[in-house]
Amino acid sequence: MAWDWNKSGRVDSFEFEKISCKDLNVSLGSLECSVVKGTLHYSYYSQLKVSGELEVVNAPSSMSEQEYLIRIWYCPKLDEQERKIELGTFYFTAELHYENGMYKGKISLKSTLARHIDDTTIKKWTLHKGKTVSTCFKNVFKSLGGWPKIDGIRDRKIDKTFIFDVGAAPITILEYLADYCGGEITVDTHGRTVLQNYVSPSDKKKNISHYVVADTTSVIQAGLDISNSIKDIPNRVVCVYEETTGKKKVIHIGKAALAPNEARSHKN
């Protein structure tokens, strides 16, 4: 947590909370390190919508392997009035550096839309004629996981069956549905994937940024670096092979996944 005092008697602070990967409403306590610097990036045209980076000190060595989400709160205080404003909920990867008995380094943040961008379908995905956009949207989450929210769209029925090939990223299915009803896919601060009415860039706030003030402990000197790429390793894979003999075409599909009881399985 970093503090910024000024002459007006205002104090700006930030809180960093660990959130369950299975339930966005379950808190696992405070982040077990000190955040000395950080930024959040809001990009209208990116699929992630929000990403960021934190610099931390006094972090546990196991942080790069732990599975939880990070939720960031902005907690301003003016005189005796306090507020707590939710800024975002993120997947993270940590690169830690050991020096003088403590770990410090950088945490990369990705919005929870990352699960739809990085995942792939393991079978053909069909949007059936006559089904509503809202039903098709919810079905993606029933099968592939995540946290859906529908906010004020004009629901429509699909007028023609559409099929996505094996290996399609779920985000392409969600964006197709959004386009179909004049909506857009975004993410809210709680980590839910939102299907909402389209809002043009000119109607959105410009140049939004949040900055956590740094102190001298953010300086990193030579020592032992630790990085862990375990969170970049797929937990499901699919292979598609197309065999053509004359006019006959056969598609072979192979797939494999971690066992359901594995910590990094698709189920978990």
Coordinates of C-alpha atoms in Angstrom, one line a residue, residues 16-178:
F16 CA -4.9 -5.2 -2.8
E17 CA -7.1 -8.2 -2.2
K18 CA -6.8 -11.9 -3.1
I19 CA -9.9 -13.3 -4.7
S20 CA -10.9 -16.9 -5.3
C21 CA -10.5 -18.2 -8.9
K22 CA -13.8 -20.1 -8.5
D23 CA -16.0 -17.3 -6.9
L24 CA -15.6 -13.6 -7.5
N25 CA -17.4 -12.9 -4.2
V26 CA -15.0 -14.9 -2.0
S27 CA -12.0 -13.0 -0.5
L28 CA -8.9 -14.8 0.5
G29 CA -7.5 -11.9 2.4
S30 CA -5.0 -9.2 1.6
L31 CA -2.1 -9.5 -0.8
E32 CA 0.9 -10.9 1.1
C33 CA 3.4 -8.3 0.0
S34 CA 3.9 -4.5 -0.1
V35 CA 3.0 -2.7 -3.4
V36 CA 5.3 0.2 -3.9
K37 CA 4.4 1.2 -7.5
G38 CA 1.9 0.4 -10.1
T39 CA -0.1 1.4 -13.1
L40 CA -3.4 0.3 -14.7
H41 CA -3.9 0.7 -18.5
Y42 CA -7.4 1.1 -20.0
S43 CA -7.6 0.5 -23.7
Y44 CA -10.9 0.7 -25.6
Y45 CA -9.6 -1.1 -28.6
S46 CA -7.8 -4.0 -26.9
Q47 CA -9.6 -7.3 -26.2
L48 CA -8.3 -7.2 -22.6
K49 CA -9.8 -3.7 -22.0
V50 CA -7.7 -3.4 -18.8
S51 CA -4.2 -4.5 -17.9
G52 CA -1.5 -3.3 -15.6
E53 CA 1.7 -3.9 -13.6
L54 CA 2.6 -3.7 -9.9
E55 CA 6.1 -3.5 -8.3
V56 CA 6.2 -5.4 -5.0
V57 CA 8.5 -6.0 -2.1
N58 CA 8.4 -8.5 0.8
A59 CA 6.6 -11.0 -1.3
P60 CA 6.4 -14.7 -0.4
S61 CA 8.5 -17.0 -2.7
S62 CA 5.4 -19.1 -3.6
M63 CA 3.6 -16.1 -5.0
S64 CA 4.6 -16.9 -8.6
E65 CA 2.9 -20.4 -8.3
Q66 CA -0.2 -19.4 -6.3
E67 CA -3.6 -19.4 -8.0
Y68 CA -5.9 -16.5 -7.1
L69 CA -7.1 -13.2 -8.6
I70 CA -6.0 -9.8 -7.5
R71 CA -8.6 -7.1 -6.9
I72 CA -7.5 -3.5 -6.5
W73 CA -9.3 -0.9 -4.5
Y74 CA -8.9 2.9 -4.4
C75 CA -9.5 4.2 -0.9
P76 CA -9.4 8.0 -0.8
K77 CA -9.9 9.8 2.5
L78 CA -10.7 13.6 2.8
D79 CA -10.8 14.8 6.4
E80 CA -13.0 12.2 8.1
Q81 CA -14.8 11.0 5.0
E82 CA -13.7 7.7 3.5
R83 CA -14.6 5.9 0.3
K84 CA -13.6 2.5 -1.1
I85 CA -13.8 2.2 -4.9
E86 CA -13.3 -1.0 -6.8
L87 CA -10.8 -0.5 -9.7
G88 CA -10.5 -4.0 -11.2
T89 CA -10.0 -7.7 -10.7
F90 CA -7.1 -9.5 -12.5
Y91 CA -5.3 -12.6 -13.3
F92 CA -1.6 -12.2 -12.5
T93 CA 1.9 -13.6 -13.2
A94 CA 4.8 -12.7 -10.9
E95 CA 8.5 -12.4 -11.6
L96 CA 10.3 -12.2 -8.3
H97 CA 13.9 -11.3 -7.4
Y98 CA 15.6 -12.4 -4.1
E99 CA 17.8 -10.0 -2.3
N100 CA 18.8 -9.5 1.4
G101 CA 16.3 -12.0 2.7
M102 CA 13.2 -10.9 0.7
Y103 CA 11.5 -11.3 -2.7
K104 CA 10.6 -8.4 -4.8
G105 CA 9.8 -7.8 -8.4
K106 CA 7.0 -7.2 -10.9
I107 CA 3.4 -8.6 -11.1
S108 CA 1.7 -8.4 -14.6
L109 CA -2.0 -8.0 -14.5
K110 CA -4.6 -9.1 -17.1
S111 CA -8.3 -8.6 -16.9
T112 CA -10.5 -11.7 -16.5
L113 CA -11.2 -11.5 -20.3
A114 CA -7.9 -13.2 -20.7
R115 CA -9.5 -16.6 -20.1
H116 CA -11.7 -16.1 -23.2
I117 CA -8.7 -14.9 -25.3
D118 CA -6.2 -17.6 -24.3
D119 CA -8.6 -20.5 -24.2
T120 CA -9.7 -22.6 -27.3
T121 CA -12.7 -24.7 -28.0
I122 CA -12.1 -28.5 -28.2
K123 CA -15.0 -29.1 -30.6
K124 CA -17.0 -27.2 -33.2
W125 CA -19.2 -24.6 -31.6
T126 CA -22.7 -24.1 -33.1
L127 CA -24.9 -21.1 -32.7
H128 CA -28.3 -22.5 -33.6
K129 CA -31.0 -20.7 -35.6
G130 CA -33.8 -19.6 -33.4
K131 CA -31.8 -19.3 -30.2
T132 CA -31.5 -15.9 -28.6
V133 CA -28.3 -14.0 -28.3
S134 CA -28.6 -14.0 -24.5
T135 CA -29.1 -17.8 -24.4
C136 CA -26.1 -18.4 -26.6
F137 CA -24.0 -16.0 -24.5
K138 CA -24.8 -17.9 -21.3
N139 CA -24.1 -21.3 -22.9
V140 CA -20.5 -20.3 -23.6
F141 CA -20.0 -19.8 -19.9
K142 CA -21.8 -23.0 -18.9
S143 CA -19.5 -25.0 -21.0
L144 CA -16.2 -23.1 -20.8
G145 CA -16.4 -21.3 -17.4
G146 CA -16.2 -17.7 -16.4
W147 CA -18.6 -15.1 -15.0
P148 CA -21.2 -13.7 -17.4
K149 CA -23.3 -10.5 -17.1
I150 CA -25.8 -9.1 -19.5
D151 CA -26.6 -5.4 -19.3
G152 CA -29.4 -3.8 -21.2
I153 CA -28.9 -5.3 -24.7
R154 CA -31.7 -5.6 -27.4
D155 CA -31.9 -9.4 -27.4
R156 CA -32.3 -11.0 -30.9
K157 CA -32.8 -14.5 -32.2
I158 CA -30.2 -16.0 -34.4
D159 CA -31.7 -16.1 -37.9
K160 CA -29.1 -18.5 -39.4
T161 CA -27.1 -21.3 -37.8
F162 CA -23.4 -20.4 -37.6
I163 CA -20.5 -22.9 -36.8
F164 CA -17.1 -22.0 -35.3
D165 CA -14.3 -24.4 -36.1
V166 CA -12.4 -26.4 -33.5
G167 CA -9.8 -24.3 -31.8
A168 CA -11.7 -21.0 -32.0
A169 CA -11.0 -18.6 -29.1
P170 CA -14.2 -18.2 -27.0
I171 CA -13.7 -14.4 -27.3
T172 CA -14.5 -14.7 -31.0
I173 CA -17.8 -16.4 -30.2
L174 CA -18.7 -13.7 -27.6
E175 CA -17.8 -10.9 -30.0
Y176 CA -19.9 -12.4 -32.8
L177 CA -22.9 -12.5 -30.5
A178 CA -22.2 -8.9 -29.4

